[in-house]
Coordinates of C-alpha atoms and ligand atoms in Angstrom, one line a residue:
M1 CA 0.0 -0.1 0.0
S2 CA 1.5 3.5 -1.0
D3 CA 1.6 5.9 1.8
R4 CA -1.5 7.9 0.3
D5 CA -3.5 4.7 0.1
D6 CA -2.5 3.9 3.7
R7 CA -3.9 7.2 4.8
V8 CA -7.1 6.9 2.8
A9 CA -7.7 3.5 4.5
G10 CA -6.7 4.9 7.8
A11 CA -9.2 7.8 7.4
L12 CA -12.1 5.4 6.6
L13 CA -11.3 2.8 9.4
G14 CA -10.4 5.7 11.7
V15 CA -14.1 6.8 11.5
H16 CA -15.4 3.2 12.3
A17 CA -12.8 2.7 15.0
G18 CA -13.7 6.0 16.8
D19 CA -17.5 5.2 16.6
S20 CA -17.0 1.6 17.7
L21 CA -14.8 2.5 20.5
G22 CA -16.9 5.4 21.6
A23 CA -20.3 3.3 21.4
T24 CA -19.6 2.0 24.7
L25 CA -19.5 5.5 26.3
E26 CA -22.3 7.3 24.4
F27 CA -24.4 9.4 26.8
M28 CA -22.1 8.9 29.7
D29 CA -20.8 12.1 31.3
W30 CA -17.0 12.7 31.8
Q31 CA -17.3 12.0 35.6
A32 CA -19.0 8.6 35.1
V33 CA -16.4 7.6 32.5
R34 CA -13.6 8.5 34.9
E35 CA -15.2 6.4 37.6
R36 CA -15.7 3.3 35.4
Y37 CA -12.6 3.5 33.4
P38 CA -10.0 5.4 35.3
D39 CA -7.4 4.8 32.6
G40 CA -9.8 5.3 29.8
L41 CA -11.5 2.7 27.7
R42 CA -8.9 1.3 25.3
E43 CA -10.6 -1.9 23.7
I44 CA -13.5 -2.0 21.5
V45 CA -16.0 -4.0 23.6
G46 CA -19.5 -2.8 22.5
G47 CA -22.3 -2.4 25.0
G48 CA -23.3 1.2 25.8
A49 CA -26.8 2.8 25.8
F50 CA -27.9 0.7 22.6
D51 CA -26.0 -2.5 23.6
W52 CA -23.9 -2.7 20.5
P53 CA -22.0 -5.9 19.7
A54 CA -18.4 -5.1 19.8
G55 CA -17.2 -3.5 16.5
A56 CA -20.7 -2.9 15.1
P57 CA -21.2 0.1 13.0
T58 CA -23.5 2.5 14.6
D59 CA -25.1 5.4 12.6
D60 CA -21.8 7.4 12.2
T61 CA -20.1 4.3 10.4
D62 CA -23.4 3.3 8.6
L63 CA -24.0 6.7 7.2
T64 CA -20.3 6.9 6.1
R65 CA -20.9 3.7 4.4
A66 CA -23.9 5.3 2.5
V67 CA -21.8 8.1 1.3
L68 CA -19.0 5.6 0.3
L69 CA -21.6 3.6 -1.7
A70 CA -22.5 6.7 -3.5
Y71 CA -18.9 7.2 -4.7
L72 CA -18.9 3.4 -5.8
D73 CA -22.1 4.1 -7.8
T74 CA -20.5 6.9 -9.7
A75 CA -17.3 4.9 -10.3
R76 CA -19.4 2.2 -12.1
D77 CA -21.8 4.6 -13.8
P78 CA -20.3 8.2 -14.7
S79 CA -23.8 9.5 -15.2
A80 CA -24.7 8.9 -11.5
V81 CA -24.9 11.9 -9.2
V82 CA -23.1 11.6 -5.9
V83 CA -25.6 13.6 -3.9
R84 CA -28.7 11.8 -5.2
C85 CA -26.9 8.3 -4.7
A86 CA -26.0 9.4 -1.1
A87 CA -29.6 10.4 -0.4
E88 CA -30.9 7.0 -1.7
H89 CA -28.5 5.0 0.2
M90 CA -29.2 6.9 3.4
L91 CA -33.0 6.6 3.0
D92 CA -32.2 2.7 2.5
W93 CA -30.5 2.7 5.9
F94 CA -33.2 4.6 7.5
E95 CA -36.0 2.3 6.1
G96 CA -34.4 -0.9 6.8
R97 CA -32.9 -2.1 3.3
W98 CA -29.4 -2.4 4.6
P99 CA -26.8 -5.0 4.1
G100 CA -25.9 -6.7 7.5
R101 CA -29.1 -5.9 9.3
V102 CA -32.2 -7.8 9.4
E103 CA -34.3 -6.6 6.3
G104 CA -37.0 -4.1 7.2
T105 CA -35.6 -3.2 10.8
T106 CA -35.0 0.3 11.5
P107 CA -31.6 1.5 12.8
R108 CA -31.1 1.5 16.6
D109 CA -30.0 5.1 16.8
V110 CA -31.1 7.8 14.4
G111 CA -30.3 11.6 15.1
G112 CA -33.1 14.1 15.1
A113 CA -32.0 16.1 12.0
T114 CA -31.3 12.9 10.2
E115 CA -34.6 11.7 10.7
R116 CA -36.4 14.8 9.8
G117 CA -34.1 15.4 6.6
L118 CA -34.5 12.0 5.3
S119 CA -38.3 12.1 5.9
R120 CA -38.2 15.2 3.8
Y121 CA -36.3 13.6 1.2
R122 CA -38.6 10.8 1.0
E123 CA -41.5 13.1 0.5
S124 CA -39.8 15.4 -2.1
G125 CA -37.5 12.9 -4.0
D126 CA -35.0 15.7 -4.4
P127 CA -31.9 15.9 -2.2
L128 CA -32.0 19.8 -2.6
Q129 CA -35.5 19.7 -1.1
A130 CA -34.5 17.7 2.0
G131 CA -32.8 18.8 5.2
A132 CA -34.0 19.4 8.6
G133 CA -33.7 23.3 8.3
R134 CA -31.9 26.1 9.8
G135 CA -31.3 25.8 13.5
Q136 CA -30.6 22.0 13.3
A137 CA -26.9 22.1 13.9
G138 CA -26.0 18.7 15.1
N139 CA -22.9 16.7 14.3
G140 CA -24.9 14.1 12.1
S141 CA -23.4 15.2 8.7
L142 CA -20.0 15.8 9.9
M143 CA -19.7 12.3 11.0
R144 CA -20.2 10.7 7.8
C145 CA -18.6 13.3 5.2
I146 CA -15.1 11.9 5.0
P147 CA -15.6 9.9 1.6
T148 CA -16.0 13.1 -0.2
A149 CA -12.4 14.1 1.2
L150 CA -11.0 10.8 -0.1
F151 CA -12.6 10.3 -3.5
Q152 CA -13.3 13.6 -5.0
P153 CA -10.0 15.0 -6.1
D154 CA -11.3 18.3 -7.6
V155 CA -11.0 20.9 -4.8
G156 CA -13.8 23.1 -6.0
L157 CA -16.2 20.1 -6.5
R158 CA -15.0 18.8 -3.1
A159 CA -16.3 21.6 -1.1
R160 CA -19.6 21.9 -3.0
E161 CA -20.2 18.1 -2.8
A162 CA -19.4 18.1 0.8
M163 CA -22.0 20.8 1.4
L164 CA -24.7 19.3 -0.7
V165 CA -24.3 15.9 0.9
S166 CA -24.5 17.5 4.3
A167 CA -27.7 19.4 3.3
I168 CA -29.6 16.1 2.6
T169 CA -30.1 16.1 6.3
H170 CA -28.1 19.1 7.9
D171 CA -28.7 22.1 5.7
D172 CA -27.9 24.7 8.4
A173 CA -24.9 26.6 7.2
R174 CA -22.8 25.7 10.3
C175 CA -23.1 22.0 9.3
T176 CA -22.5 22.5 5.5
V177 CA -19.5 24.9 5.9
A178 CA -18.1 22.6 8.8
C179 CA -18.3 19.7 6.3
A180 CA -16.5 21.6 3.6
A181 CA -13.8 22.5 6.1
Y182 CA -13.3 19.1 7.5
V183 CA -13.2 17.4 4.1
E184 CA -10.6 19.8 3.0
V185 CA -8.5 19.1 6.2
A186 CA -8.7 15.4 5.7
A187 CA -8.0 15.7 1.8
A188 CA -4.8 17.6 2.8
L189 CA -3.7 15.0 5.4
V190 CA -4.1 12.1 3.0
D191 CA -2.1 14.0 0.5
G192 CA 0.6 14.3 2.9
A193 CA 0.2 17.7 4.6
A194 CA 1.2 18.2 8.2
P195 CA -1.7 18.9 10.6
G196 CA -1.3 22.7 10.7
A197 CA -1.1 23.1 6.9
A198 CA -4.0 20.8 6.6
L199 CA -6.0 23.1 8.9
A200 CA -5.0 26.2 7.0
A201 CA -6.3 24.5 3.8
G202 CA -9.6 23.8 5.6
E203 CA -9.7 27.5 6.7
G204 CA -9.0 28.6 3.3
V205 CA -12.1 26.6 1.9
V206 CA -14.2 28.1 4.7
R207 CA -13.4 31.7 3.5
A208 CA -13.9 30.6 -0.1
V209 CA -17.4 29.3 0.1
G210 CA -19.0 32.6 0.6
P211 CA -22.6 33.3 0.7
T212 CA -22.8 33.7 -3.0
A213 CA -20.9 30.7 -3.9
Q214 CA -22.8 28.7 -6.6
G215 CA -24.4 25.6 -5.7
T216 CA -24.3 26.1 -2.0
P217 CA -27.6 25.4 -0.1
P218 CA -30.0 28.1 0.4
Q219 CA -29.5 28.5 4.2
H220 CA -25.9 29.5 3.8
D221 CA -24.9 32.6 5.5
A222 CA -21.9 34.7 6.1
R223 CA -22.2 34.3 10.0
A224 CA -21.6 30.7 9.6
T225 CA -18.2 31.3 8.0
D226 CA -17.0 33.2 11.2
E227 CA -18.4 30.6 13.4
V228 CA -16.6 27.8 11.8
L229 CA -13.4 29.6 11.7
A230 CA -13.9 30.4 15.3
A231 CA -14.5 26.5 16.3
I232 CA -11.3 25.7 14.3
A233 CA -9.3 28.4 16.3
A234 CA -10.8 27.2 19.6
G235 CA -9.3 23.8 18.8
R236 CA -5.9 25.2 18.1
G237 CA -6.0 26.8 21.7
L238 CA -7.0 23.5 23.7
R239 CA -4.9 20.6 24.8
L240 CA -6.7 17.1 24.9
P241 CA -4.8 16.1 28.2
D242 CA -6.3 19.2 29.9
L243 CA -9.8 18.3 28.8
V244 CA -9.4 14.9 30.0
A245 CA -8.1 16.0 33.4
L246 CA -10.5 19.0 34.0
G247 CA -13.5 17.7 32.5
P248 CA -15.3 19.4 29.5
D249 CA -17.6 21.5 31.7
Q250 CA -14.6 23.3 33.2
A251 CA -12.4 23.6 30.2
F252 CA -14.8 23.7 27.2
P253 CA -18.6 23.3 27.4
R254 CA -21.0 21.2 25.6
F255 CA -19.5 18.0 24.4
G256 CA -22.9 17.1 23.4
G257 CA -24.0 16.7 19.7
Y258 CA -23.3 20.2 18.4
V259 CA -21.4 20.3 15.1
L260 CA -18.9 23.1 15.9
T261 CA -18.1 21.4 19.3
A262 CA -17.3 18.2 17.5
L263 CA -15.3 20.0 14.9
T264 CA -13.3 21.9 17.7
L265 CA -12.7 18.5 19.4
A266 CA -11.5 16.9 16.2
V267 CA -9.0 19.8 15.6
V268 CA -7.8 19.4 19.4
A269 CA -7.2 15.5 18.4
L270 CA -5.5 16.3 15.3
L271 CA -2.9 18.6 16.8
D272 CA -2.3 16.1 19.6
P273 CA 1.2 14.5 18.6
R274 CA 0.5 11.3 20.5
P275 CA -0.3 8.0 18.7
F276 CA -3.6 7.4 17.2
A277 CA -5.0 5.1 19.8
E278 CA -4.0 7.3 22.6
V279 CA -5.6 10.3 21.2
L280 CA -8.8 8.5 20.2
A281 CA -9.0 6.9 23.8
D282 CA -8.9 10.5 25.2
V283 CA -11.5 11.8 22.9
V284 CA -13.9 9.2 23.8
R285 CA -13.4 9.4 27.5
L286 CA -14.8 12.9 27.7
G287 CA -18.1 11.1 27.1
G288 CA -21.2 12.9 25.9
D289 CA -21.6 12.1 22.2
A290 CA -18.7 9.6 22.6
D291 CA -19.2 7.6 19.4
T292 CA -19.7 10.6 17.2
N293 CA -16.9 12.6 18.5
G294 CA -14.8 9.5 18.2
A295 CA -15.9 8.9 14.6
I296 CA -15.1 12.6 13.6
A297 CA -11.8 12.9 15.2
G298 CA -10.9 9.3 14.2
G299 CA -11.3 10.2 10.6
L300 CA -8.8 13.0 10.7
L301 CA -6.4 10.9 12.9
G302 CA -6.5 8.0 10.6
A303 CA -5.8 10.3 7.7
R304 CA -2.8 11.8 9.5
D305 CA -1.4 8.6 10.8
G306 CA -2.5 5.9 8.2
L307 CA -4.0 2.4 8.5
G308 CA -0.7 1.1 10.0
A309 CA -1.4 3.2 13.2
L310 CA -4.6 1.7 14.0
P311 CA -4.1 -1.2 16.6
G312 CA -4.5 -4.6 15.2
A313 CA -6.9 -5.7 17.9
W314 CA -9.2 -2.9 17.1
L315 CA -9.2 -3.5 13.3
E316 CA -10.0 -7.2 13.8
R317 CA -13.2 -6.2 15.6
L318 CA -14.6 -3.7 13.1
H319 CA -17.4 -5.3 11.2
L320 CA -17.1 -3.2 8.0
R321 CA -13.3 -3.4 7.9
D322 CA -13.0 -5.6 4.8
E323 CA -15.8 -3.7 3.0
F324 CA -14.3 -0.4 3.6
L325 CA -10.7 -1.5 2.6
A326 CA -12.1 -3.1 -0.7
A327 CA -14.1 0.0 -1.4
A328 CA -10.9 2.2 -0.8
R329 CA -8.9 -0.1 -3.3
T330 CA -11.7 0.1 -6.0
L331 CA -11.9 3.8 -5.7
Q332 CA -8.2 4.3 -5.9
E333 CA -7.7 2.3 -9.0
P334 CA -6.6 4.4 -11.8
P335 CA -9.5 4.6 -14.5
A336 CA -9.3 2.0 -17.3
G337 CA -7.5 3.4 -20.4
P338 CA -9.4 3.7 -23.8
Ligands
MG1 MG1 -23.7 6.7 16.7

């Protein structure tokens, strides 16, 4: 595997690993995690609020899979449109047509904006007429956006696609712009940029997707640009060991499901020089929306450190490991010649 291929695979499985590690701690607060796991949770063991089997995909990994499947569709059929394909796969997941789950059963855990946005998509049949609306600024699109970073090489299309795929469910501009930023950071990392340079690339995209940018969802507004830049800046100013020692309430409030908190935490994680597993264990031991925070941070850490940095014992447990690796291989093959 080339270095770049290793980082692409690391990014995809980093999302899965963070999701599956954090699922055990979802909804626990920092204090409860501290009492139960004084040294942090360092194995993928399942359980948690939804009684997950160890290594099972939760909504974070499943919806990342939906976006990944959309890129596979476009690789097979050049006339396919990523945003529409992604919306269809997300609806399949929502309605129980989903490989690996008993046919017809609904997912165990669905975020509020995801439910509302996909319900609107089901009614309109148009991914541009979906979305939960302004004011719904959860982390549910940030957690699934990394395939665009890995498989859309055109920088202009990348930001646009990231925003439109977000807007299927999360069309609030804080979410769409956060996804554009995150995707650019991840793309720079897999191309070999250092974390600081990758963050600068993400900030550049945030400034570029101004309120009049063509193809951006209607809810885009200039204030979101400032808020997303502030979230990245906040991440530069925090240290993960301090958050773990002091608890998020003292050091930084709201490790709940807010998109910009998740983005800040991912930046904090990315700038932490320790190895992948140590950083990710600290992200999820903050509790709260631990699986989604883990997925979002895990994607950037995997893009930074590559697949080789993920512990073998974790990889063995990830239910979608082989599928994600095969998809990454397929999507990185050079196009067939004439
Ligand atoms: Mg989840």
